[in-house]
PDB file of C-alpha atoms in Angstrom:
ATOM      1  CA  UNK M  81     139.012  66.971 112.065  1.00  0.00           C
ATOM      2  CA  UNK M  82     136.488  65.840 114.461  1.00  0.00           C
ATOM      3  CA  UNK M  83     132.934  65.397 114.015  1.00  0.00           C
ATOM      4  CA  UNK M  84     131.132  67.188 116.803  1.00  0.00           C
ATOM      5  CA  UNK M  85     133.485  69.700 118.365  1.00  0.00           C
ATOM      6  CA  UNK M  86     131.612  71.428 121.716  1.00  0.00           C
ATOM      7  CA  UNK M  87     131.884  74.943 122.756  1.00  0.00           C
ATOM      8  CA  UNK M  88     132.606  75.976 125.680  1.00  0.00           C
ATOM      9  CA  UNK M  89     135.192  73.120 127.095  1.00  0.00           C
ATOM     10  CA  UNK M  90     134.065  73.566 130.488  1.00  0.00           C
ATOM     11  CA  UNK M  91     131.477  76.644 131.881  1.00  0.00           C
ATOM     12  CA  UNK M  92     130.885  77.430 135.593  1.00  0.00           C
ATOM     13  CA  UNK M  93     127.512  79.172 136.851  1.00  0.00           C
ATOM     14  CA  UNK M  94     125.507  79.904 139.940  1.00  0.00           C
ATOM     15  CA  UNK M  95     122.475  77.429 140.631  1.00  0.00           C
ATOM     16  CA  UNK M  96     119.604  79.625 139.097  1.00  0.00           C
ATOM     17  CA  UNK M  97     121.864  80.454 136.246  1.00  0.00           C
ATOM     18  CA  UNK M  98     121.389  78.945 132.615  1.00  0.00           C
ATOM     19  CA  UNK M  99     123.828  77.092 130.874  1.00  0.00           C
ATOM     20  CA  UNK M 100     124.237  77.374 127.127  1.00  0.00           C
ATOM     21  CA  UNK M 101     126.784  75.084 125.249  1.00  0.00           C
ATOM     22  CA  UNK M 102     126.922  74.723 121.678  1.00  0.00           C
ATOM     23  CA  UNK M 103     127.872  71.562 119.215  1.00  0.00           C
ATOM     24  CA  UNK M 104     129.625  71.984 115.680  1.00  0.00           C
ATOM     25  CA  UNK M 105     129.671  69.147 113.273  1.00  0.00           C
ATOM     26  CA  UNK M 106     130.500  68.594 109.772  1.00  0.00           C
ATOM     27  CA  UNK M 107     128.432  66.016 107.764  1.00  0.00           C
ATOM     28  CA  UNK M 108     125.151  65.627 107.087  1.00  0.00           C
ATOM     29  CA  UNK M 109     123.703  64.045 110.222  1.00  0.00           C
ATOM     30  CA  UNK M 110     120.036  61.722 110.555  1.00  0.00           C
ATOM     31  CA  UNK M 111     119.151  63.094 114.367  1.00  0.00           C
ATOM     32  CA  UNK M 112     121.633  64.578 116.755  1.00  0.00           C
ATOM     33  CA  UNK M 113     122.031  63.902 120.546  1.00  0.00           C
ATOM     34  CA  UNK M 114     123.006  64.928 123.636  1.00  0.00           C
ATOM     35  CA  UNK M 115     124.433  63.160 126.605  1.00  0.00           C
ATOM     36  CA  UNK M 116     125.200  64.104 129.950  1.00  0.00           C
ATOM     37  CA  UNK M 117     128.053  62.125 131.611  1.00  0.00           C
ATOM     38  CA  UNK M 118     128.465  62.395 136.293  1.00  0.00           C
ATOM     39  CA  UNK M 119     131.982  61.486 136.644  1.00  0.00           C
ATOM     40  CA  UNK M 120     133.285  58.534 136.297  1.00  0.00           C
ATOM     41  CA  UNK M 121     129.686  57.392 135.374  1.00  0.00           C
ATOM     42  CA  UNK M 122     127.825  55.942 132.095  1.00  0.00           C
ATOM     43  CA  UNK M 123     126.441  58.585 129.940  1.00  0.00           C
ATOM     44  CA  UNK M 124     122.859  59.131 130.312  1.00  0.00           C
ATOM     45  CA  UNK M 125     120.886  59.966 127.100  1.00  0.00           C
ATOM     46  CA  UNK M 126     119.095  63.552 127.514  1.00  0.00           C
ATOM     47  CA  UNK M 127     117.794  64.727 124.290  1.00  0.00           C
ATOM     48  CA  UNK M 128     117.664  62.806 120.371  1.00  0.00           C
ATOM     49  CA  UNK M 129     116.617  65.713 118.109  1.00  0.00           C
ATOM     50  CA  UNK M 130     116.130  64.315 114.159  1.00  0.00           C
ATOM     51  CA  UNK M 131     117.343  66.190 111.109  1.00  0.00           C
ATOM     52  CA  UNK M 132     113.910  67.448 110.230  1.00  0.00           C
ATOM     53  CA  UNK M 133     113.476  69.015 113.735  1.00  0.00           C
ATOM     54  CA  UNK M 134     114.529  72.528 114.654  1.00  0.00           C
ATOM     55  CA  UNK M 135     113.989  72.867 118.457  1.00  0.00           C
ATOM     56  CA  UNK M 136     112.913  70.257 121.703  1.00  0.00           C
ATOM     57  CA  UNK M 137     112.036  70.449 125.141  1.00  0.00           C
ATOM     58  CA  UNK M 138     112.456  67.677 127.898  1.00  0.00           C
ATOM     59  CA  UNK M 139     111.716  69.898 131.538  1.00  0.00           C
ATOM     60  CA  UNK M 140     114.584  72.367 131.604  1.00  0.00           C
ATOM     61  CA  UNK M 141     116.333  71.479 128.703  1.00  0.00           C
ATOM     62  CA  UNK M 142     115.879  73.098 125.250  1.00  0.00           C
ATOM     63  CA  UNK M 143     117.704  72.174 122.089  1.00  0.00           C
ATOM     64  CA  UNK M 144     118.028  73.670 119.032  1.00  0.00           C
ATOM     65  CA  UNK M 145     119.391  72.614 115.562  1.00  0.00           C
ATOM     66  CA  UNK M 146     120.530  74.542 112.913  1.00  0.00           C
ATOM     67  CA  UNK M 147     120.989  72.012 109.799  1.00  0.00           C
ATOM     68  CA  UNK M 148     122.173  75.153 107.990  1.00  0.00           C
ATOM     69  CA  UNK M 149     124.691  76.126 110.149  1.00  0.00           C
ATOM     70  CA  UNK M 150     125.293  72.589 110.871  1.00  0.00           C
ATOM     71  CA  UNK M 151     125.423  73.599 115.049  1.00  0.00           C
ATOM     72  CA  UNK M 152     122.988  72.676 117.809  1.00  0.00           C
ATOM     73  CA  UNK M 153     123.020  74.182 121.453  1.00  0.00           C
ATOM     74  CA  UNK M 154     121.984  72.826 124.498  1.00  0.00           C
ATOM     75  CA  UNK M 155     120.171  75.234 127.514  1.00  0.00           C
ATOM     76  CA  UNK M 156     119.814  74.210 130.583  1.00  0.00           C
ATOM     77  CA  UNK M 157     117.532  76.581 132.419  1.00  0.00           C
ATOM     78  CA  UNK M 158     117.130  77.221 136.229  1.00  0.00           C
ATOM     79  CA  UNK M 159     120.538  75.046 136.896  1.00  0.00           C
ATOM     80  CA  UNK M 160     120.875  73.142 140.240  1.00  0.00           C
ATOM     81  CA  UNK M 161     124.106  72.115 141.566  1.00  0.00           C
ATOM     82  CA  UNK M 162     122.662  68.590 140.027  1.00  0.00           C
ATOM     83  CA  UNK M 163     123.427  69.399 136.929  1.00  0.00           C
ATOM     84  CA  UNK M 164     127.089  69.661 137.366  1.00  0.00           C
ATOM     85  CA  UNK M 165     128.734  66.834 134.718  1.00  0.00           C
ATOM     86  CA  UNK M 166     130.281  66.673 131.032  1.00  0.00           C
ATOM     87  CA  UNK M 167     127.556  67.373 128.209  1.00  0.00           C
ATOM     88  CA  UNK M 168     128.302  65.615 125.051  1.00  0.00           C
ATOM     89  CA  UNK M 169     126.608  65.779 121.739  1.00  0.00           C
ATOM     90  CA  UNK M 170     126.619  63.314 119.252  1.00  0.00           C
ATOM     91  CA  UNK M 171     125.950  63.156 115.867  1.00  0.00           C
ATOM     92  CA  UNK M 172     124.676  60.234 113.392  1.00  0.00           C
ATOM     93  CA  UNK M 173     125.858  61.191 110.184  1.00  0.00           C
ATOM     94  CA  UNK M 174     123.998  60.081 107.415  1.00  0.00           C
ATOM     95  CA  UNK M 175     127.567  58.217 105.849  1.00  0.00           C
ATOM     96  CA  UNK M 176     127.655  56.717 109.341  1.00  0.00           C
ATOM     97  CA  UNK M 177     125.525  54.048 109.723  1.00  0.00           C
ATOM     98  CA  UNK M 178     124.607  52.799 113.245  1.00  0.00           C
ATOM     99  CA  UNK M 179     127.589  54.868 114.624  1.00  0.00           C
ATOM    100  CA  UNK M 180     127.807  57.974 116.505  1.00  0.00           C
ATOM    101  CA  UNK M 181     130.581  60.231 116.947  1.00  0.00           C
ATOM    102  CA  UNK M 182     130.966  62.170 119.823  1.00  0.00           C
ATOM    103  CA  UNK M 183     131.959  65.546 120.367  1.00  0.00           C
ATOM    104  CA  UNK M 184     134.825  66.795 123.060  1.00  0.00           C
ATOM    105  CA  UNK M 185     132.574  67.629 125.845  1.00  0.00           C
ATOM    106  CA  UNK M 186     131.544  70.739 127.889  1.00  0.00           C
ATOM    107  CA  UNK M 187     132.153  70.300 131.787  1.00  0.00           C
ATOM    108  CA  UNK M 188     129.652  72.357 133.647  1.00  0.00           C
ATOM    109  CA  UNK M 189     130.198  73.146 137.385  1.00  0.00           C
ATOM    110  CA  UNK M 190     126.750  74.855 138.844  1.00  0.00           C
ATOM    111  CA  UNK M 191     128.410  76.584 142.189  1.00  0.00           C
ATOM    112  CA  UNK M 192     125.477  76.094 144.780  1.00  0.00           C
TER     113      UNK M 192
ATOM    114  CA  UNK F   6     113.204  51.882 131.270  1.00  0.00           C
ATOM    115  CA  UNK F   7     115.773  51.141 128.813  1.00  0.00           C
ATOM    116  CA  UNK F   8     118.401  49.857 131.149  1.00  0.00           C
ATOM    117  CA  UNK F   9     122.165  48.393 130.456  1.00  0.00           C
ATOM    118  CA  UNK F  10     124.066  46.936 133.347  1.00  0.00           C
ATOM    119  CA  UNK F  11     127.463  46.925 132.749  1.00  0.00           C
ATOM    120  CA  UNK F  12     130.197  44.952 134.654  1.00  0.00           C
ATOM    121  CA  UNK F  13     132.298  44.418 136.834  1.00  0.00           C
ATOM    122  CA  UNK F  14     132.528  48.588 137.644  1.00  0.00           C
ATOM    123  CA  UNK F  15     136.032  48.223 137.995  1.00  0.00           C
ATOM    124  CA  UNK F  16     138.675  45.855 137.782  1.00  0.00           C
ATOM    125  CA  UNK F  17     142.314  45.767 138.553  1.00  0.00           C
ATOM    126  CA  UNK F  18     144.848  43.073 138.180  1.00  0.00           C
ATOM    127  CA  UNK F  19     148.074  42.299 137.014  1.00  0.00           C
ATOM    128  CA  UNK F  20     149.497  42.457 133.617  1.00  0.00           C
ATOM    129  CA  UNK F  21     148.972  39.740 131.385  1.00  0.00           C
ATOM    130  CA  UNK F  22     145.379  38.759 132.500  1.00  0.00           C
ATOM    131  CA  UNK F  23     142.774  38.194 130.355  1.00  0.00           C
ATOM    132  CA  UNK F  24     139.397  40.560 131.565  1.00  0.00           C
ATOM    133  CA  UNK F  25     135.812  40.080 130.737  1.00  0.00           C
ATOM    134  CA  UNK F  26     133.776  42.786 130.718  1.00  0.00           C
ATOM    135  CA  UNK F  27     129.912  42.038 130.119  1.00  0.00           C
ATOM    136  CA  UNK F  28     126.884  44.270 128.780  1.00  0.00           C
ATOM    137  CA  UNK F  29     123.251  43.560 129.362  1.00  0.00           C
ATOM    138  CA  UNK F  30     120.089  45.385 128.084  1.00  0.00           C
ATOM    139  CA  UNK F  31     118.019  44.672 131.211  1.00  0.00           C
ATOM    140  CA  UNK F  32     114.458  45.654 129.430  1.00  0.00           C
ATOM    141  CA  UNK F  33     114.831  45.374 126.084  1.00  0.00           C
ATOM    142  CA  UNK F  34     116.372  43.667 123.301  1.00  0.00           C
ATOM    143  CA  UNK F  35     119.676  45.182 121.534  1.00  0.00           C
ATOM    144  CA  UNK F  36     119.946  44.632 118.253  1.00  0.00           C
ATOM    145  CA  UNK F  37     123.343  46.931 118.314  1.00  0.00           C
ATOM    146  CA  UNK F  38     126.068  46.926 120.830  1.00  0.00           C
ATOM    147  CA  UNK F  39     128.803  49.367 120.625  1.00  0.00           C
ATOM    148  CA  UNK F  40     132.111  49.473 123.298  1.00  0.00           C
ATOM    149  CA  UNK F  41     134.033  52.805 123.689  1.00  0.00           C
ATOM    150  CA  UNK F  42     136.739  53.470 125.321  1.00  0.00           C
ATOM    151  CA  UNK F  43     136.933  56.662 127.296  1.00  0.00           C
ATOM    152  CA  UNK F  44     140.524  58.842 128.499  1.00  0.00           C
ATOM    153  CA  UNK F  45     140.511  61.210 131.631  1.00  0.00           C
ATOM    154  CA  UNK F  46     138.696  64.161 130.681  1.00  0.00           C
ATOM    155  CA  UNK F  47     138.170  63.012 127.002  1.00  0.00           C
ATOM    156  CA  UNK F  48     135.525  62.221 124.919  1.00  0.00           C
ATOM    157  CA  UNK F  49     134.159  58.482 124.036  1.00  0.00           C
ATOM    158  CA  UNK F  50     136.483  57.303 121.399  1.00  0.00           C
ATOM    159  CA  UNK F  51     134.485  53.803 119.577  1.00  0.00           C
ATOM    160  CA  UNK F  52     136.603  50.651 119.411  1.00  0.00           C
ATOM    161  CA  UNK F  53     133.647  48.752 117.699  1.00  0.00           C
ATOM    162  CA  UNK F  54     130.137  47.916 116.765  1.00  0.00           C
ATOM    163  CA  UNK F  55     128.152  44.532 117.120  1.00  0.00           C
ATOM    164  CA  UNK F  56     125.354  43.282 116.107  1.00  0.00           C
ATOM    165  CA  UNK F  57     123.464  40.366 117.802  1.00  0.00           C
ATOM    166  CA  UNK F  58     124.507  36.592 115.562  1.00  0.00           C
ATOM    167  CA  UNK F  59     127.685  38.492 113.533  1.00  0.00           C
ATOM    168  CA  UNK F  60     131.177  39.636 113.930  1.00  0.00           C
ATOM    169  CA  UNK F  61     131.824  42.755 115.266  1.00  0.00           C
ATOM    170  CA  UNK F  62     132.949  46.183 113.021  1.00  0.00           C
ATOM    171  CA  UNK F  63     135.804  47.375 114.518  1.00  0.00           C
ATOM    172  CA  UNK F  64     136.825  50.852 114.617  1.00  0.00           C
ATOM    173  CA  UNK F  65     140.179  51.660 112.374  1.00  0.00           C
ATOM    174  CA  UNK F  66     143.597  51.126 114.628  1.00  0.00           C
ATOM    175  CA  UNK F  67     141.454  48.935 117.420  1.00  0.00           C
ATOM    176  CA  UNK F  68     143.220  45.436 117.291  1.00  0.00           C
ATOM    177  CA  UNK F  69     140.624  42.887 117.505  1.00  0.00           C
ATOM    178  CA  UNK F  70     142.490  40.177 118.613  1.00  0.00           C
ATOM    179  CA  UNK F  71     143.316  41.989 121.110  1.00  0.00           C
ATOM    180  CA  UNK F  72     139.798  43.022 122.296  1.00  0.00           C
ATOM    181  CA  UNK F  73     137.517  40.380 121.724  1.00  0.00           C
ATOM    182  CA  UNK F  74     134.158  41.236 121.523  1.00  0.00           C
ATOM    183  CA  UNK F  75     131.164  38.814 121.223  1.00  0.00           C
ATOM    184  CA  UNK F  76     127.116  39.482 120.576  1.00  0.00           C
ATOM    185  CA  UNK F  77     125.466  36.322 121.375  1.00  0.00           C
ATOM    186  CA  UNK F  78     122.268  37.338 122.227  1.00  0.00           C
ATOM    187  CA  UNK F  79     119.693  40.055 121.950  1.00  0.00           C
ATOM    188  CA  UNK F  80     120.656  41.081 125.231  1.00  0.00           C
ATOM    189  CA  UNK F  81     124.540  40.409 125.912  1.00  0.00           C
ATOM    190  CA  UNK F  82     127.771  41.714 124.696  1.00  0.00           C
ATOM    191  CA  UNK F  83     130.675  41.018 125.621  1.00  0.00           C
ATOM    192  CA  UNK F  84     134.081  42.443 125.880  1.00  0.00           C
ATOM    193  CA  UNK F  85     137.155  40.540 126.334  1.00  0.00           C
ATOM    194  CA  UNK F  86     140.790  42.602 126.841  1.00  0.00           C
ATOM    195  CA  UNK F  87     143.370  39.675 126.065  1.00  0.00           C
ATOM    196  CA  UNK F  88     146.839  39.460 128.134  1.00  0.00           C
ATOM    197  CA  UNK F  89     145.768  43.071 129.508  1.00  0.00           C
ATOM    198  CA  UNK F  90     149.232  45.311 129.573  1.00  0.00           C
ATOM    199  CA  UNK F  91     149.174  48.792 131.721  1.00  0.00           C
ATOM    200  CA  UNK F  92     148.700  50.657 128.423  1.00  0.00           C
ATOM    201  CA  UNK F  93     145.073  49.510 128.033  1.00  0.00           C
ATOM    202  CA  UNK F  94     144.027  50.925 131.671  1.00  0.00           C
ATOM    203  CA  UNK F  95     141.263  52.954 130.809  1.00  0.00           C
ATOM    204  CA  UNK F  96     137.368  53.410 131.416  1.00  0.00           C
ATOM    205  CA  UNK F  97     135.629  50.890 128.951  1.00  0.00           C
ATOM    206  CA  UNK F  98     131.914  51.873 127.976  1.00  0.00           C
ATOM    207  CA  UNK F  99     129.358  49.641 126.332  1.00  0.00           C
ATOM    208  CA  UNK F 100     126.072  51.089 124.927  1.00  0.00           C
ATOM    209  CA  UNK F 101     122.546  49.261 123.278  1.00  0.00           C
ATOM    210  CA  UNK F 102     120.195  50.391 120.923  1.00  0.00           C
ATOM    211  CA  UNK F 103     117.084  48.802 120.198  1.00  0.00           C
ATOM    212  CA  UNK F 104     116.518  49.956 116.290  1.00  0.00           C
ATOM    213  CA  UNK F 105     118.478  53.331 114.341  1.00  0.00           C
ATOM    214  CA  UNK F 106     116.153  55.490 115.270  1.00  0.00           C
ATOM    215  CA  UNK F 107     116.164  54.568 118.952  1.00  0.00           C
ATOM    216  CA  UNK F 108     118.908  56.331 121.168  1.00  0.00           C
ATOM    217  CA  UNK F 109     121.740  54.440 122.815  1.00  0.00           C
ATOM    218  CA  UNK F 110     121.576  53.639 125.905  1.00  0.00           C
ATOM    219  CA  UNK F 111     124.548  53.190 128.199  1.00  0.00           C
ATOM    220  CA  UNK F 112     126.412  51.108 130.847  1.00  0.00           C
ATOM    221  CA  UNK F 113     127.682  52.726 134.021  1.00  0.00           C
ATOM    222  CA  UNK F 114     131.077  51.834 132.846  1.00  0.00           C
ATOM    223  CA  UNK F 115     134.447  49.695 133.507  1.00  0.00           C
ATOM    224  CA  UNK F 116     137.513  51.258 134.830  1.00  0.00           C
ATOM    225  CA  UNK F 117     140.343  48.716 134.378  1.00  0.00           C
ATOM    226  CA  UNK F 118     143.805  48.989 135.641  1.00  0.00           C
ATOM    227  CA  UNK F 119     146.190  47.101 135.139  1.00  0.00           C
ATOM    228  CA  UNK F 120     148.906  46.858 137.418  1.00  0.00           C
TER     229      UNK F 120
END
């Protein structure tokens, strides 16, 4: 089964509204990351968080990672109609090597 | 910083053409290159890794005759889908990474159809 499996699929808010989506994964990971993807667009790197951390802030964004639990969620607070694209996290696992595996995606509409 | 042009954007052409799709780290130097391949609606699936001087790692099931894929600097990779068939339309991906703790950092994307 996959590495990095992202819950909700897809979430729709009001601009104001926070977002929450959460990433599952499996193996023992070095960092974990998050992505945001605009369609038909490159993916844009938004957050690395490392094994040893358990939460990180970049403006509106908060992450958290729960090594015991294996799961890490992504908030988005205050969300503008901007911030409608995919979110993906992806995971290093340790077993990995220079690879990372990415999860299925949450698609986020924020409804101006 | 840490910028990666990626292109062309988008190509289409007939079946049986050859297509090169090119990578650049604009700012710094890639010592990793990875190309992903990317369904409608789906997540990034990798095809394979390269690093800059050596063959590329490809991904289990990803022929690499097929998709040629070559590292020559610190700041190129590129990808070359051989005698292209309709079945390999898709959006192509490349992404650079300076060391393994450094994130990737990604191309805008290719989406190739072939007619």
């Amino acid at each position: 089964s996959q590495q990095g499996e992202e819950d909700p699929q897809a979430l729709s808010i009001q601009e104001g509204e926070n977002a929450t989506m959460n990433c599952s994964y499996k193996t023992s990971i070095n960092n974990l990351q998050w992505y945001r993807q605009n369609s038909g667009r490159g993916l844009v790197h938004l957050i690395l968080i490392r094994s040893n951390e358990r939460e990180k802030h970049s403006g509106r964004l908060r992450v958290t990672l729960d090594t015991s639990k294996k799961s890490s969620s992504l908030l988005i607070t205050a969300s503008r109609a901007a911030d409608t694209a995919s979110y993906f996290c992806a995971t290093a696992p340790k077993a990995a090597g220079n690879k990372l595996t990415f999860g299925g995606g949450t698609r986020v509409l924020v409804k101006p | 910083g840490a910028v990666v042009s990626q292109h062309p954007s988008r190509v289409i052409c007939k079946s049986g053409t050859s297509v090169k799709i090119e990578c650049r780290s604009l700012d710094f130097q890639a010592t990793t290159m990875f190309w992903y391949r990317q369904f409608p609606k789906k997540s990034l699936m990798l095809m394979a890794t390269s690093n800059e001087g050596s063959k590329a790692t490809y991904e289990q099931g990803v022929e690499k005759d097929k998709f040629l894929i070559n590292h020559a600097s610190l700041t190129l990779s590129t990808l070359t889908v051989t005698s292209a068939h309709p079945e390999d339309s898709s959006f192509y991906i490349c992404s650079a990474r300076g060391n393994s703790n450094q994130p990737q950092h990604f191309g805008d994307g290719t989406r190739l159809s072939i007619l």
